[in-house]
């Protein structure tokens, strides 16, 4: 069973990849693989943020007040 990582966990993974690549002490093939993983994580993180923004926009009323959502 695979559990989906949280936004924060994915962000930490992306930061670790960036740090690893910035050191420059990675073989080219490994750097390419890490870059690809980083791009996939970045895309997933961006989608999560966009979905969160859409959710927030839906709960905001025209007058700026919030509407409670059922969980």
Coordinates of N, CA, C and O in Angstrom, one line a residue:
X1 N 0.8 -1.2 0.0 CA 0.0 0.0 0.0 C 0.9 1.2 0.0 O 1.8 1.4 0.8
X2 N 0.7 2.1 -1.0 CA 1.4 3.3 -1.0 C 0.6 4.5 -0.5 O -0.6 4.6 -0.9
X3 N 1.2 5.3 0.4 CA 0.5 6.4 0.9 C 1.0 7.7 0.3 O 2.2 7.8 0.0
X4 N 0.0 8.6 -0.1 CA 0.4 9.8 -0.7 C 1.1 10.7 0.3 O 0.6 10.9 1.4
X5 N 2.2 11.3 -0.1 CA 2.9 12.2 0.7 C 2.2 13.5 0.8 O 1.5 13.9 -0.1
X6 N 2.4 14.2 1.9 CA 1.8 15.5 2.2 C 2.6 16.5 1.3 O 3.7 16.3 0.8
X7 N 1.9 17.7 1.2 CA 2.6 18.8 0.5 C 3.9 19.1 1.1 O 4.9 19.3 0.4
X8 N 4.0 19.1 2.4 CA 5.2 19.5 3.1 C 6.3 18.5 2.9 O 7.5 18.8 2.7
X9 N 5.9 17.2 2.9 CA 6.9 16.1 2.6 C 7.5 16.2 1.2 O 8.7 16.1 1.0
X10 N 6.6 16.5 0.2 CA 7.0 16.7 -1.2 C 7.9 17.9 -1.3 O 8.9 17.9 -2.1
X11 N 7.6 18.9 -0.6 CA 8.4 20.2 -0.7 C 9.8 19.9 -0.1 O 10.8 20.3 -0.7
X12 N 9.9 19.1 1.0 CA 11.2 18.8 1.6 C 12.0 17.9 0.6 O 13.2 18.1 0.5
X13 N 11.3 17.0 -0.1 CA 12.0 16.1 -1.1 C 12.5 17.0 -2.2 O 13.7 16.8 -2.6
X14 N 11.7 18.0 -2.7 CA 12.2 18.8 -3.7 C 13.4 19.7 -3.3 O 14.4 19.8 -4.0
X15 N 13.3 20.2 -2.1 CA 14.4 21.0 -1.5 C 15.7 20.1 -1.4 O 16.8 20.6 -1.7
X16 N 15.6 18.9 -1.0 CA 16.7 18.0 -1.0 C 17.3 17.7 -2.3 O 18.6 17.7 -2.5
X17 N 16.5 17.6 -3.3 CA 17.0 17.4 -4.7 C 17.7 18.6 -5.2 O 18.8 18.5 -5.8
X18 N 17.1 19.8 -4.9 CA 17.8 21.1 -5.3 C 19.2 21.2 -4.7 O 20.2 21.5 -5.3
X19 N 19.2 20.9 -3.4 CA 20.5 21.0 -2.7 C 21.5 20.0 -3.2 O 22.7 20.4 -3.5
X20 N 21.1 18.8 -3.5 CA 22.0 17.8 -4.1 C 22.5 18.3 -5.5 O 23.7 18.1 -5.7
X21 N 21.6 18.8 -6.3 CA 22.1 19.3 -7.6 C 22.9 20.5 -7.5 O 23.9 20.7 -8.3
X22 N 22.7 21.4 -6.6 CA 23.5 22.6 -6.4 C 24.9 22.3 -6.0 O 25.8 23.1 -6.3
X23 N 25.1 21.2 -5.3 CA 26.5 20.9 -4.9 C 27.4 20.5 -6.1 O 28.6 20.7 -6.1
X24 N 26.7 20.0 -7.2 CA 27.5 19.7 -8.4 C 28.3 18.4 -8.2 O 29.0 18.0 -9.1
X25 N 28.1 17.7 -7.1 CA 28.9 16.5 -6.9 C 28.0 15.2 -7.2 O 27.9 14.3 -6.4
X26 N 27.4 15.3 -8.4 CA 26.5 14.2 -8.8 C 26.8 13.8 -10.3 O 27.1 14.7 -11.1
X27 N 26.9 12.5 -10.5 CA 27.1 12.1 -11.9 C 26.0 12.6 -12.8 O 24.9 12.8 -12.4
X28 N 26.3 12.8 -14.1 CA 25.4 13.4 -15.0 C 24.1 12.6 -15.1 O 23.0 13.1 -15.0
X29 N 24.2 11.3 -15.2 CA 23.0 10.4 -15.2 C 22.1 10.6 -14.0 O 20.9 10.7 -14.1
X30 N 22.8 10.6 -12.8 CA 22.1 10.8 -11.6 C 21.4 12.2 -11.5 O 20.3 12.4 -11.0
X31 N 22.2 13.2 -12.0 CA 21.7 14.6 -12.0 C 20.4 14.7 -12.9 O 19.4 15.3 -12.5
X32 N 20.4 14.0 -14.0 CA 19.3 14.0 -14.9 C 18.1 13.4 -14.3 O 17.0 13.9 -14.3
X33 N 18.3 12.2 -13.6 CA 17.2 11.5 -12.9 C 16.7 12.4 -11.8 O 15.4 12.4 -11.6
X34 N 17.5 13.0 -11.0 CA 17.1 13.8 -9.9 C 16.3 15.0 -10.4 O 15.3 15.4 -9.9
X35 N 16.8 15.6 -11.5 CA 16.1 16.8 -12.1 C 14.7 16.4 -12.6 O 13.8 17.1 -12.3
X36 N 14.6 15.2 -13.2 CA 13.3 14.7 -13.6 C 12.3 14.5 -12.4 O 11.2 14.9 -12.5
X37 N 12.9 13.9 -11.4 CA 12.0 13.8 -10.1 C 11.6 15.1 -9.6 O 10.5 15.3 -9.2
X38 N 12.6 16.0 -9.6 CA 12.3 17.4 -9.1 C 11.2 18.1 -9.9 O 10.3 18.8 -9.3
X39 N 11.3 17.9 -11.2 CA 10.3 18.5 -12.1 C 8.9 17.9 -11.8 O 7.9 18.7 -11.7
X40 N 8.8 16.6 -11.6 CA 7.5 16.0 -11.3 C 7.0 16.5 -10.0 O 5.8 16.7 -9.8
X41 N 7.9 16.6 -9.0 CA 7.5 17.1 -7.7 C 7.0 18.5 -7.8 O 6.0 18.9 -7.2
X42 N 7.7 19.3 -8.5 CA 7.3 20.7 -8.7 C 5.9 20.8 -9.3 O 5.1 21.6 -8.9
X43 N 5.7 20.0 -10.3 CA 4.4 20.0 -11.0 C 3.3 19.6 -10.0 O 2.2 20.2 -10.0
X44 N 3.5 18.6 -9.2 CA 2.5 18.1 -8.2 C 2.3 19.2 -7.2 O 1.1 19.4 -6.8
X45 N 3.4 19.8 -6.7 CA 3.2 20.9 -5.7 C 2.4 22.1 -6.3 O 1.5 22.6 -5.6
X46 N 2.7 22.4 -7.5 CA 1.9 23.5 -8.1 C 0.5 23.2 -8.2 O -0.4 24.0 -8.0
X47 N 0.1 21.9 -8.6 CA -1.3 21.5 -8.7 C -1.9 21.6 -7.4 O -3.1 22.0 -7.3
X48 N -1.2 21.1 -6.3 CA -1.8 21.2 -5.0 C -2.1 22.6 -4.6 O -3.2 22.9 -4.0
X49 N -1.2 23.5 -4.9 CA -1.5 24.9 -4.6 C -2.6 25.5 -5.4 O -3.5 26.3 -4.8
X50 N -2.7 25.2 -6.6 CA -3.8 25.7 -7.5 C -5.2 25.1 -7.0 O -6.1 25.9 -6.9
X51 N -5.2 23.8 -6.6 CA -6.4 23.2 -6.0 C -6.8 23.9 -4.7 O -8.0 24.2 -4.5
X52 N -5.8 24.2 -3.9 CA -6.1 24.9 -2.6 C -6.7 26.3 -2.9 O -7.6 26.7 -2.2
X53 N -6.1 27.0 -3.8 CA -6.6 28.3 -4.2 C -8.0 28.3 -4.7 O -8.9 29.1 -4.3
X54 N -8.3 27.3 -5.5 CA -9.7 27.1 -6.0 C -10.7 26.9 -4.9 O -11.8 27.4 -4.9
X55 N -10.3 26.1 -3.9 CA -11.1 25.8 -2.8 C -11.4 27.0 -2.0 O -12.5 27.3 -1.6
X56 N -10.3 27.8 -1.7 CA -10.5 29.0 -1.0 C -11.4 30.0 -1.7 O -12.2 30.7 -1.1
X57 N -11.3 30.1 -3.0 CA -12.1 31.1 -3.7 C -13.6 30.6 -3.6 O -14.4 31.5 -3.5
X58 N -13.8 29.3 -3.7 CA -15.2 28.9 -3.6 C -15.9 29.2 -2.2 O -17.1 29.4 -2.2
X59 N -15.1 29.2 -1.2 CA -15.7 29.5 0.1 C -15.8 30.9 0.5 O -16.5 31.3 1.4
X60 N -15.2 31.8 -0.3 CA -15.3 33.2 -0.1 C -16.6 33.7 -0.7 O -16.9 33.4 -1.8
X61 N -17.3 34.5 0.0 CA -18.6 35.2 -0.5 C -18.2 36.5 -1.2 O -17.1 37.0 -1.0
X62 N -19.1 37.0 -1.9 CA -18.9 38.2 -2.6 C -18.5 39.4 -1.7 O -17.8 40.3 -2.0
X63 N -19.1 39.4 -0.4 CA -18.8 40.4 0.5 C -17.5 40.2 1.3 O -17.2 41.0 2.2
X64 N -16.8 39.1 1.0 CA -15.5 38.9 1.6 C -15.6 38.0 2.9 O -14.6 37.7 3.5
X65 N -16.8 37.6 3.2 CA -16.9 36.7 4.4 C -16.8 35.3 3.9 O -16.9 35.0 2.7
X66 N -16.5 34.4 4.9 CA -16.2 33.0 4.5 C -17.5 32.2 4.8 O -18.2 32.5 5.7
X67 N -17.7 31.1 4.0 CA -18.7 30.2 4.3 C -18.1 28.9 4.8 O -17.1 28.4 4.3
X68 N -18.7 28.4 5.9 CA -18.2 27.1 6.4 C -18.5 26.0 5.5 O -19.6 25.9 4.9
X69 N -17.5 25.1 5.3 CA -17.7 23.9 4.4 C -17.9 22.7 5.3 O -17.2 22.6 6.3
X70 N -18.7 21.8 4.9 CA -18.8 20.5 5.6 C -17.6 19.7 5.3 O -17.2 19.6 4.1
X71 N -17.1 19.0 6.2 CA -15.9 18.1 6.0 C -16.2 16.9 5.3 O -17.3 16.4 5.3

